[in-house]
Amino acid sequence: MSLQERAARAVAGTARLLADPEEVARRRRDAGQTWTGGGLADGCAGTVLLYAELSRRYGRYRAPAHAWLAGAVRSAGGGRAPGGPDSIGLYGALPALSYAMHRAALTPADHRGARAHLGRQVALVAGRLADRELRRMADGADCTRMEGYDLVSGLTGLGAHLLELCEVGESGDDALEQVLTALVALTRPLGPLPGWWVAQDVRTYDPTAPERGHANLGLAHGVPGPLALLALAWRQGVRVPGQQQAVRTLADWLLARRREDAAGIWWPESVELPPETRPETLSETPSETPAERPAARPPRASWCYGTPGIASALHLAGTALDVPHWRAAGISALRQALARPDAGPTDAGLCHGRGGLLQVTWRLARESGDPQLAAELPRLAEQLLDRYEEAGPFGFAAPARRGDWADDPAGFLTGAAGAALALHTFATDTAPATRWDRALLLA
């Protein structure tokens, strides 16, 4: 049996295990998981993405797609998502339902009325959040928050969904232009610090003094997300004043934060100011940008934080603006990240697991035509298959506990559904028909 056949078999096995939402909920309870069903990360909407993608090839997956979609509809009013119960970003319950329903539609007529209604609601939420951010900046208030602008909980994720709604003519450009305008404004300096600096503790994300905050470098929660969205919008021809310069500002800033050791280039998860160089207030303007606290070692290679997500954003930006050295930096950095000993993730999921690393690498290999990245794909798929559990409750081994926190073992972001989606991409060697990985800002 070939590696692709083994991958396809694992995807089918996982799809069988996850087909019944009520049974999966029972297994989650047996595993000690608290689950509400709302949102994209571990909710019903995220699992819809698996069956929506598979049903483009195999009609037998339409029934579970509808079953999970019905669960997403029921839970949209009270589901929780990363960022808290009031999260309004893409991974929140209502935007996630819109995102999933658009992918579950096989024809333009499917769920037309519901999709149009949800699209309008997403546009309304995004416009309000963009206005809030623009007013904050106009009032000269201090820092933004990750929940205001990031991919999971903020403007970037909402903009990613609006971009595709505009592409297929299911939403106007107004809300998207507001989002892009707010993200462009975010690239203007805040005193001596970048405009995307957050007054949040780097470990807990709790509020803190601005000078004790940080700039987040993760694709999930940091500045690579706005960079990727602005680049994708530029490629699609959706442009606002200052967008090109904003892309250049973000890409150059990220490149200036890269580190290098004997194994190659890498990026930290965040940058902070060391105590001895912290300005007393953000209005203080020193003769040069304050020094940054050096990172001790590279994080594990993953989608959410670390080099792979940043490499993808840089490559998207380099493609959009035709800047060869950005593209080359992204490809070289990902090659080196994959070559680091013991640098790979151990979980199966998309967020910080092997599934996400496989999907990032497949996308960059396909987009760039780089043979070295393409040659890594079988090894990455084999590593993901090592986590497959045919007799397990969900299809893939549950994520390792992180202190007191247990990641979801079944859903889209950290669980089996997302791992199966990445493995399906490898097995078919075809770009996802539903472009489900727009939720990761990879395409």
CSV table of C-alpha atoms in Angstrom, one decimal:
chain,number,residue,atom,x,y,z
A,1,MET,CA,0.0,0.0,0.0
A,2,SER,CA,1.4,3.4,-1.0
A,3,LEU,CA,1.8,6.2,1.4
A,4,GLN,CA,-1.0,8.1,-0.3
A,5,GLU,CA,-3.3,5.1,0.0
A,6,ARG,CA,-2.5,4.8,3.7
A,7,ALA,CA,-3.3,8.5,4.1
A,8,ALA,CA,-6.6,8.1,2.3
A,9,ARG,CA,-7.5,5.1,4.5
A,10,ALA,CA,-6.7,7.1,7.7
A,11,VAL,CA,-8.9,9.9,6.5
A,12,ALA,CA,-11.8,7.6,5.8
A,13,GLY,CA,-11.3,5.9,9.1
A,14,THR,CA,-11.4,9.2,11.0
A,15,ALA,CA,-14.4,10.3,9.0
A,16,ARG,CA,-16.3,7.2,10.1
A,17,LEU,CA,-15.4,7.8,13.7
A,18,LEU,CA,-16.5,11.4,13.7
A,19,ALA,CA,-19.7,11.0,11.6
A,20,ASP,CA,-22.2,11.1,14.4
A,21,PRO,CA,-22.2,14.4,16.4
A,22,GLU,CA,-24.0,12.9,19.4
A,23,GLU,CA,-21.6,10.0,19.6
A,24,VAL,CA,-18.6,12.3,19.3
A,25,ALA,CA,-20.0,14.5,22.1
A,26,ARG,CA,-20.3,11.4,24.3
A,27,ARG,CA,-16.7,10.4,23.6
A,28,ARG,CA,-15.6,13.9,24.4
A,29,ARG,CA,-17.4,13.7,27.8
A,30,ASP,CA,-15.8,10.3,28.4
A,31,ALA,CA,-12.4,12.0,27.8
A,32,GLY,CA,-13.2,14.7,30.3
A,33,GLN,CA,-13.7,17.4,27.7
A,34,THR,CA,-16.1,20.3,28.4
A,35,TRP,CA,-17.7,21.0,25.0
A,36,THR,CA,-20.4,23.5,24.0
A,37,GLY,CA,-20.4,22.9,20.2
A,38,GLY,CA,-20.0,26.5,19.2
A,39,GLY,CA,-17.1,28.1,17.2
A,40,LEU,CA,-14.6,26.9,14.6
A,41,ALA,CA,-11.8,25.6,16.8
A,42,ASP,CA,-13.5,22.7,18.4
A,43,GLY,CA,-17.2,23.3,17.6
A,44,CYS,CA,-19.6,21.8,15.1
A,45,ALA,CA,-18.7,24.3,12.5
A,46,GLY,CA,-15.1,23.2,12.4
A,47,THR,CA,-16.0,19.6,11.9
A,48,VAL,CA,-18.4,20.6,9.0
A,49,LEU,CA,-15.2,21.5,7.1
A,50,LEU,CA,-14.0,17.9,7.1
A,51,TYR,CA,-17.2,16.5,5.6
A,52,ALA,CA,-17.8,19.5,3.3
A,53,GLU,CA,-14.3,18.9,1.8
A,54,LEU,CA,-14.8,15.1,1.5
A,55,SER,CA,-18.3,15.4,0.1
A,56,ARG,CA,-16.9,17.2,-3.0
A,57,ARG,CA,-15.5,13.8,-4.0
A,58,TYR,CA,-17.7,11.3,-2.2
A,59,GLY,CA,-21.5,11.7,-1.9
A,60,ARG,CA,-21.7,9.5,1.2
A,61,TYR,CA,-20.3,12.4,3.3
A,62,ARG,CA,-23.2,14.7,2.6
A,63,ALA,CA,-25.3,13.3,5.5
A,64,PRO,CA,-22.7,13.8,8.2
A,65,ALA,CA,-21.9,17.3,6.8
A,66,HIS,CA,-25.6,18.2,7.3
A,67,ALA,CA,-25.7,16.6,10.7
A,68,TRP,CA,-22.7,18.7,11.9
A,69,LEU,CA,-24.1,21.8,10.2
A,70,ALA,CA,-27.4,21.4,12.1
A,71,GLY,CA,-25.4,21.2,15.3
A,72,ALA,CA,-23.5,24.4,14.3
A,73,VAL,CA,-26.8,26.2,13.7
A,74,ARG,CA,-28.1,25.1,17.2
A,75,SER,CA,-25.0,26.2,19.0
A,76,ALA,CA,-24.4,29.5,17.1
A,77,GLY,CA,-26.1,31.5,19.8
A,78,GLY,CA,-24.1,30.3,22.8
A,79,GLY,CA,-20.9,28.7,21.6
A,80,ARG,CA,-17.5,29.6,23.0
A,81,ALA,CA,-14.4,30.1,21.0
A,82,PRO,CA,-10.8,31.2,21.7
A,83,GLY,CA,-10.9,34.8,22.9
A,84,GLY,CA,-13.7,34.2,25.4
A,85,PRO,CA,-17.5,33.7,25.3
A,86,ASP,CA,-18.0,37.0,23.6
A,87,SER,CA,-15.5,36.4,20.8
A,88,ILE,CA,-16.7,37.9,17.6
A,89,GLY,CA,-13.8,36.8,15.3
A,90,LEU,CA,-13.8,34.2,12.7
A,91,TYR,CA,-13.6,31.4,15.3
A,92,GLY,CA,-16.6,32.7,17.2
A,93,ALA,CA,-19.9,30.9,16.8
A,94,LEU,CA,-21.7,33.1,14.3
A,95,PRO,CA,-18.8,33.9,11.9
A,96,ALA,CA,-17.8,30.2,12.1
A,97,LEU,CA,-21.3,29.1,11.1
A,98,SER,CA,-21.2,31.4,8.1
A,99,TYR,CA,-17.7,30.1,7.2
A,100,ALA,CA,-18.9,26.5,7.4
A,101,MET,CA,-22.2,27.0,5.7
A,102,HIS,CA,-20.5,28.5,2.7
A,103,ARG,CA,-18.3,25.5,2.4
A,104,ALA,CA,-21.1,23.0,2.8
A,105,ALA,CA,-22.9,24.5,-0.2
A,106,LEU,CA,-22.4,22.4,-3.3
A,107,THR,CA,-24.3,24.8,-5.6
A,108,PRO,CA,-25.1,28.5,-5.4
A,109,ALA,CA,-28.6,27.6,-4.4
A,110,ASP,CA,-27.7,25.6,-1.3
A,111,HIS,CA,-28.6,27.5,1.9
A,112,ARG,CA,-28.7,30.7,-0.2
A,113,GLY,CA,-31.0,32.7,2.2
A,114,ALA,CA,-29.1,31.6,5.3
A,115,ARG,CA,-25.7,32.3,3.8
A,116,ALA,CA,-26.8,35.7,2.7
A,117,HIS,CA,-28.2,36.5,6.2
A,118,LEU,CA,-25.0,35.2,7.9
A,119,GLY,CA,-22.8,37.1,5.5
A,120,ARG,CA,-24.6,40.4,6.3
A,121,GLN,CA,-24.2,39.7,10.0
A,122,VAL,CA,-20.4,39.0,9.6
A,123,ALA,CA,-20.1,42.3,7.6
A,124,LEU,CA,-21.9,44.2,10.4
A,125,VAL,CA,-19.8,42.7,13.1
A,126,ALA,CA,-16.6,43.4,11.1
A,127,GLY,CA,-17.6,47.0,10.4
A,128,ARG,CA,-18.3,47.7,14.0
A,129,LEU,CA,-15.0,46.2,15.1
A,130,ALA,CA,-13.1,48.2,12.4
A,131,ASP,CA,-14.8,51.4,13.5
A,132,ARG,CA,-13.8,50.7,17.1
A,133,GLU,CA,-10.2,50.2,16.2
A,134,LEU,CA,-10.1,53.3,13.9
A,135,ARG,CA,-11.7,55.5,16.7
A,136,ARG,CA,-9.2,54.2,19.2
A,137,MET,CA,-6.3,55.2,16.9
A,138,ALA,CA,-7.9,58.6,16.1
A,139,ASP,CA,-8.4,59.3,19.8
A,140,GLY,CA,-4.7,58.7,20.4
A,141,ALA,CA,-5.5,55.8,22.8
A,142,ASP,CA,-2.8,53.3,23.7
A,143,CYS,CA,-2.3,49.9,22.4
A,144,THR,CA,-4.6,47.6,20.4
A,145,ARG,CA,-5.4,44.1,21.7
A,146,MET,CA,-4.9,40.8,20.0
A,147,GLU,CA,-8.6,40.2,20.2
A,148,GLY,CA,-9.1,43.4,18.2
A,149,TYR,CA,-7.0,42.5,15.1
A,150,ASP,CA,-5.8,38.9,15.1
A,151,LEU,CA,-6.9,35.9,12.9
A,152,VAL,CA,-8.7,33.9,15.6
A,153,SER,CA,-10.7,36.6,17.4
A,154,GLY,CA,-10.3,39.9,15.5
A,155,LEU,CA,-10.4,41.8,12.3
A,156,THR,CA,-8.0,39.6,10.3
A,157,GLY,CA,-10.1,36.5,10.5
A,158,LEU,CA,-13.3,38.4,9.7
A,159,GLY,CA,-11.6,40.0,6.8
A,160,ALA,CA,-10.4,36.6,5.5
A,161,HIS,CA,-14.0,35.4,5.3
A,162,LEU,CA,-15.3,38.7,3.9
A,163,LEU,CA,-12.6,38.6,1.2
A,164,GLU,CA,-14.0,35.3,-0.2
A,165,LEU,CA,-17.6,36.5,0.1
A,166,CYS,CA,-16.7,39.5,-2.1
A,167,GLU,CA,-14.9,37.1,-4.5
A,168,VAL,CA,-18.0,35.2,-5.1
A,169,GLY,CA,-20.3,38.2,-5.1
A,170,GLU,CA,-22.1,37.4,-1.8
A,171,SER,CA,-21.0,40.5,0.1
A,172,GLY,CA,-20.3,44.1,-0.7
A,173,ASP,CA,-16.8,45.6,-0.4
A,174,ASP,CA,-17.7,48.2,2.2
A,175,ALA,CA,-17.1,46.1,5.4
A,176,LEU,CA,-14.0,44.5,3.9
A,177,GLU,CA,-12.6,47.9,3.0
A,178,GLN,CA,-13.2,49.1,6.6
A,179,VAL,CA,-11.3,46.0,7.8
A,180,LEU,CA,-8.4,46.6,5.5
A,181,THR,CA,-8.3,50.3,6.3
A,182,ALA,CA,-8.1,49.5,10.0
A,183,LEU,CA,-5.3,47.0,9.5
A,184,VAL,CA,-3.4,49.5,7.4
A,185,ALA,CA,-3.8,52.1,10.2
A,186,LEU,CA,-2.4,49.5,12.6
A,187,THR,CA,1.0,49.7,10.9
A,188,ARG,CA,1.5,53.3,11.9
A,189,PRO,CA,3.9,53.7,14.8
A,190,LEU,CA,2.6,54.2,18.4
A,191,GLY,CA,5.3,56.4,19.8
A,192,PRO,CA,8.5,54.5,19.7
A,193,LEU,CA,6.7,51.2,19.2
A,194,PRO,CA,4.9,49.6,16.3
A,195,GLY,CA,1.2,50.1,16.1
A,196,TRP,CA,0.4,46.4,16.6
A,197,TRP,CA,2.1,46.4,20.0
A,198,VAL,CA,-0.3,45.0,22.6
A,199,ALA,CA,-0.5,46.0,26.3
A,200,GLN,CA,-0.9,42.3,27.2
A,201,ASP,CA,1.3,40.0,29.2
A,202,VAL,CA,3.3,37.7,26.9
A,203,ARG,CA,2.4,34.6,28.8
A,204,THR,CA,-1.1,35.1,30.1
A,205,TYR,CA,-2.4,37.8,27.7
A,206,ASP,CA,-3.7,39.7,30.7
A,207,PRO,CA,-3.7,43.5,30.5
A,208,THR,CA,-0.5,45.2,31.6
A,209,ALA,CA,1.3,48.4,31.1
A,210,PRO,CA,2.2,49.1,27.4
A,211,GLU,CA,5.9,49.1,28.1
A,212,ARG,CA,5.5,45.6,29.6
A,213,GLY,CA,3.5,44.3,26.7
A,214,HIS,CA,4.8,42.7,23.5
A,215,ALA,CA,4.5,42.3,19.8
A,216,ASN,CA,3.1,38.9,18.9
A,217,LEU,CA,4.7,37.1,16.0
A,218,GLY,CA,2.3,34.1,15.7
A,219,LEU,CA,0.2,33.7,12.6
A,220,ALA,CA,-2.8,32.9,14.8
A,221,HIS,CA,-2.6,35.9,17.1
A,222,GLY,CA,0.1,38.2,15.8
A,223,VAL,CA,1.2,40.5,13.0
A,224,PRO,CA,1.8,37.7,10.3
A,225,GLY,CA,-2.0,37.4,10.1
A,226,PRO,CA,-2.7,41.0,8.9
A,227,LEU,CA,0.3,40.7,6.6
A,228,ALA,CA,-1.2,37.5,5.0
A,229,LEU,CA,-4.7,39.1,4.7
A,230,LEU,CA,-3.4,42.3,3.2
A,231,ALA,CA,-1.4,40.3,0.7
A,232,LEU,CA,-4.3,38.0,-0.3
A,233,ALA,CA,-6.6,41.0,-0.7
A,234,TRP,CA,-4.0,42.7,-2.9
A,235,ARG,CA,-3.7,39.6,-5.1
A,236,GLN,CA,-7.5,39.6,-5.4
A,237,GLY,CA,-7.5,43.2,-6.5
A,238,VAL,CA,-9.2,44.5,-3.3
A,239,ARG,CA,-7.1,47.5,-2.3
A,240,VAL,CA,-7.3,50.5,0.0
A,241,PRO,CA,-5.0,53.6,0.4
A,242,GLY,CA,-1.7,52.7,2.0
A,243,GLN,CA,-2.1,49.0,1.7
A,244,GLN,CA,1.0,48.4,-0.4
A,245,GLN,CA,3.1,50.3,2.1
A,246,ALA,CA,1.5,48.5,5.0
A,247,VAL,CA,2.5,45.2,3.4
A,248,ARG,CA,6.1,46.4,3.0
A,249,THR,CA,6.2,47.7,6.6
A,250,LEU,CA,5.0,44.4,8.1
A,251,ALA,CA,7.2,42.2,5.9
A,252,ASP,CA,10.3,44.3,6.5
A,253,TRP,CA,9.6,44.4,10.3
A,254,LEU,CA,9.3,40.6,10.4
A,255,LEU,CA,12.4,40.1,8.4
A,256,ALA,CA,14.3,42.4,10.8
A,257,ARG,CA,13.1,40.2,13.8
A,258,ARG,CA,14.5,36.9,12.4
A,259,ARG,CA,17.2,35.2,14.4
A,260,GLU,CA,19.9,32.9,13.2
A,261,ASP,CA,21.9,30.1,14.8
A,262,ALA,CA,23.9,27.1,13.5
A,263,ALA,CA,20.8,25.4,12.2
A,264,GLY,CA,19.5,28.5,10.3
A,265,ILE,CA,16.9,31.2,10.5
A,266,TRP,CA,14.0,31.3,13.0
A,267,TRP,CA,11.6,33.6,14.6
A,268,PRO,CA,10.6,33.9,18.3
A,269,GLU,CA,6.9,33.8,19.3
A,270,SER,CA,7.0,37.4,20.4
A,271,VAL,CA,9.3,40.4,21.1
A,272,GLU,CA,9.4,42.3,24.3
A,273,LEU,CA,11.4,45.2,25.7
A,274,PRO,CA,14.1,44.4,28.3
A,275,PRO,CA,13.5,46.3,31.6
A,276,GLU,CA,16.5,48.5,31.2
A,277,THR,CA,15.3,50.0,27.9
A,278,ARG,CA,11.6,50.3,28.6
A,279,PRO,CA,10.3,53.9,28.0
A,280,GLU,CA,8.4,55.4,30.9
A,281,THR,CA,5.5,56.2,28.5
A,282,LEU,CA,4.6,55.4,25.0
A,283,SER,CA,4.6,59.1,24.1
A,284,GLU,CA,8.3,59.2,24.8
A,285,THR,CA,10.3,59.1,21.6
A,286,PRO,CA,13.9,58.1,22.1
A,287,SER,CA,16.6,58.7,19.5
A,288,GLU,CA,16.2,55.1,18.3
A,289,THR,CA,13.7,52.3,18.6
A,290,PRO,CA,14.0,50.6,22.1
A,291,ALA,CA,16.1,47.4,22.2
A,292,GLU,CA,14.2,44.1,22.3
A,293,ARG,CA,14.6,41.3,24.7
A,294,PRO,CA,16.4,38.4,22.9
A,295,ALA,CA,14.6,35.0,22.6
A,296,ALA,CA,16.4,32.1,24.1
A,297,ARG,CA,15.7,29.4,21.5
A,298,PRO,CA,13.4,28.8,18.5
A,299,PRO,CA,9.9,27.5,19.3
A,300,ARG,CA,8.7,24.2,17.7
A,301,ALA,CA,7.9,24.5,14.1
A,302,SER,CA,4.1,25.0,13.8
A,303,TRP,CA,1.3,26.9,12.1
A,304,CYS,CA,0.2,29.1,15.0
A,305,TYR,CA,3.6,30.2,16.3
A,306,GLY,CA,7.0,30.0,15.0
A,307,THR,CA,8.7,29.9,11.6
A,308,PRO,CA,6.3,28.0,9.4
A,309,GLY,CA,3.4,30.4,9.8
A,310,ILE,CA,5.6,33.4,9.3
A,311,ALA,CA,7.3,31.8,6.3
A,312,SER,CA,3.8,31.4,4.7
A,313,ALA,CA,2.8,35.0,5.3
A,314,LEU,CA,6.1,36.3,3.9
A,315,HIS,CA,5.7,34.1,0.8
A,316,LEU,CA,2.1,35.4,0.3
A,317,ALA,CA,3.4,39.0,0.6
A,318,GLY,CA,6.3,38.4,-1.8
A,319,THR,CA,3.9,36.9,-4.4
A,320,ALA,CA,1.4,39.7,-4.0
A,321,LEU,CA,3.9,42.5,-4.5
A,322,ASP,CA,6.4,40.5,-6.5
A,323,VAL,CA,9.2,40.9,-4.1
A,324,PRO,CA,11.6,37.9,-4.8
A,325,HIS,CA,13.6,38.2,-1.6
A,326,TRP,CA,10.5,37.9,0.6
A,327,ARG,CA,9.5,34.8,-1.2
A,328,ALA,CA,13.0,33.4,-1.0
A,329,ALA,CA,13.2,34.2,2.8
A,330,GLY,CA,9.9,32.3,3.4
A,331,ILE,CA,11.0,29.2,1.5
A,332,SER,CA,14.5,29.2,3.0
A,333,ALA,CA,13.2,29.6,6.5
A,334,LEU,CA,10.7,26.8,6.2
A,335,ARG,CA,13.3,24.5,4.7
A,336,GLN,CA,15.6,25.2,7.7
A,337,ALA,CA,12.7,24.8,10.2
A,338,LEU,CA,11.9,21.4,8.8
A,339,ALA,CA,15.6,20.3,9.0
A,340,ARG,CA,16.0,21.2,12.7
A,341,PRO,CA,16.5,18.2,14.9
A,342,ASP,CA,13.6,17.6,17.3
A,343,ALA,CA,12.0,20.8,16.1
A,344,GLY,CA,8.8,19.2,14.9
A,345,PRO,CA,5.5,19.2,16.8
A,346,THR,CA,4.3,16.1,18.5
A,347,ASP,CA,0.5,16.5,18.3
A,348,ALA,CA,-1.6,15.6,15.2
A,349,GLY,CA,-3.7,18.8,14.9
A,350,LEU,CA,-3.5,21.9,12.8
A,351,CYS,CA,-2.7,24.6,15.3
A,352,HIS,CA,0.6,23.4,16.8
A,353,GLY,CA,0.7,19.9,15.5
A,354,ARG,CA,1.9,17.9,12.6
A,355,GLY,CA,-1.3,18.4,10.5
A,356,GLY,CA,-0.7,22.2,10.4
A,357,LEU,CA,3.0,21.7,9.5
A,358,LEU,CA,2.0,19.3,6.7
A,359,GLN,CA,-0.6,21.8,5.3
A,360,VAL,CA,1.7,24.8,5.5
A,361,THR,CA,4.5,22.8,3.7
A,362,TRP,CA,2.1,21.5,1.0
A,363,ARG,CA,0.8,24.9,0.3
A,364,LEU,CA,4.3,26.5,0.0
A,365,ALA,CA,5.6,23.6,-2.0
A,366,ARG,CA,2.7,23.9,-4.5
A,367,GLU,CA,2.8,27.7,-4.6
A,368,SER,CA,6.5,28.0,-5.1
A,369,GLY,CA,7.3,24.8,-7.0
A,370,ASP,CA,10.2,24.3,-4.6
A,371,PRO,CA,11.4,20.7,-5.0
A,372,GLN,CA,13.1,20.6,-1.5
A,373,LEU,CA,9.8,21.4,0.2
A,374,ALA,CA,7.9,18.9,-2.0
A,375,ALA,CA,10.4,16.2,-1.0
A,376,GLU,CA,9.6,16.8,2.7
A,377,LEU,CA,5.9,16.0,2.3
A,378,PRO,CA,6.1,12.2,2.5
A,379,ARG,CA,8.1,12.4,5.8
A,380,LEU,CA,5.7,14.9,7.3
A,381,ALA,CA,2.7,12.7,6.2
A,382,GLU,CA,4.4,9.6,7.7
A,383,GLN,CA,4.8,11.5,11.0
A,384,LEU,CA,1.2,12.4,11.0
A,385,LEU,CA,0.2,8.9,10.2
A,386,ASP,CA,2.2,7.8,13.3
A,387,ARG,CA,-0.5,9.6,15.3
A,388,TYR,CA,-3.4,7.8,13.6
A,389,GLU,CA,-5.3,5.4,15.9
A,390,GLU,CA,-7.7,3.2,13.9
A,391,ALA,CA,-9.3,1.8,17.1
A,392,GLY,CA,-9.2,5.1,19.0
A,393,PRO,CA,-12.2,7.3,19.9
A,394,PHE,CA,-11.5,10.0,17.3
A,395,GLY,CA,-9.0,8.7,14.8
A,396,PHE,CA,-5.9,10.4,16.0
A,397,ALA,CA,-4.1,10.4,19.3
A,398,ALA,CA,-5.3,13.1,21.7
A,399,PRO,CA,-3.1,16.1,22.1
A,400,ALA,CA,-0.6,16.1,25.0
A,401,ARG,CA,-1.8,18.1,28.0
A,402,ARG,CA,-0.2,21.5,28.4
A,403,GLY,CA,0.0,22.1,32.1
A,404,ASP,CA,-3.6,22.2,33.3
A,405,TRP,CA,-5.0,22.6,29.8
A,406,ALA,CA,-6.2,19.8,27.6
A,407,ASP,CA,-6.6,20.6,23.9
A,408,ASP,CA,-9.7,19.3,22.0
A,409,PRO,CA,-9.0,15.9,20.6
A,410,ALA,CA,-11.8,15.8,17.9
A,411,GLY,CA,-12.4,19.1,16.2
A,412,PHE,CA,-10.8,21.3,13.6
A,413,LEU,CA,-8.0,23.3,15.2
A,414,THR,CA,-6.3,20.9,17.5
A,415,GLY,CA,-8.1,17.6,16.9
A,416,ALA,CA,-8.7,14.8,14.5
A,417,ALA,CA,-10.9,16.6,12.0
A,418,GLY,CA,-8.2,19.1,11.2
A,419,ALA,CA,-5.5,16.4,11.1
A,420,ALA,CA,-7.7,14.4,8.6
A,421,LEU,CA,-8.1,17.5,6.4
A,422,ALA,CA,-4.4,18.0,6.1
A,423,LEU,CA,-3.9,14.3,5.4
A,424,HIS,CA,-6.6,14.5,2.7
A,425,THR,CA,-4.7,17.3,1.0
A,426,PHE,CA,-1.6,15.1,0.9
A,427,ALA,CA,-3.5,11.9,-0.2
A,428,THR,CA,-5.1,13.7,-3.1
A,429,ASP,CA,-2.2,16.1,-3.8
A,430,THR,CA,-4.9,18.6,-4.8
A,431,ALA,CA,-5.7,22.0,-3.4
A,432,PRO,CA,-8.7,21.8,-1.1
A,433,ALA,CA,-11.9,22.2,-3.1
A,434,THR,CA,-13.5,24.2,-0.3
A,435,ARG,CA,-10.4,26.2,0.5
A,436,TRP,CA,-10.9,25.3,4.1
A,437,ASP,CA,-7.4,26.5,5.0
A,438,ARG,CA,-8.4,30.1,4.4
A,439,ALA,CA,-9.3,29.8,8.1
A,440,LEU,CA,-5.5,29.4,8.6
A,441,LEU,CA,-4.7,32.2,6.1
A,442,LEU,CA,-2.6,29.8,4.0
A,443,ALA,CA,-4.5,30.5,0.7
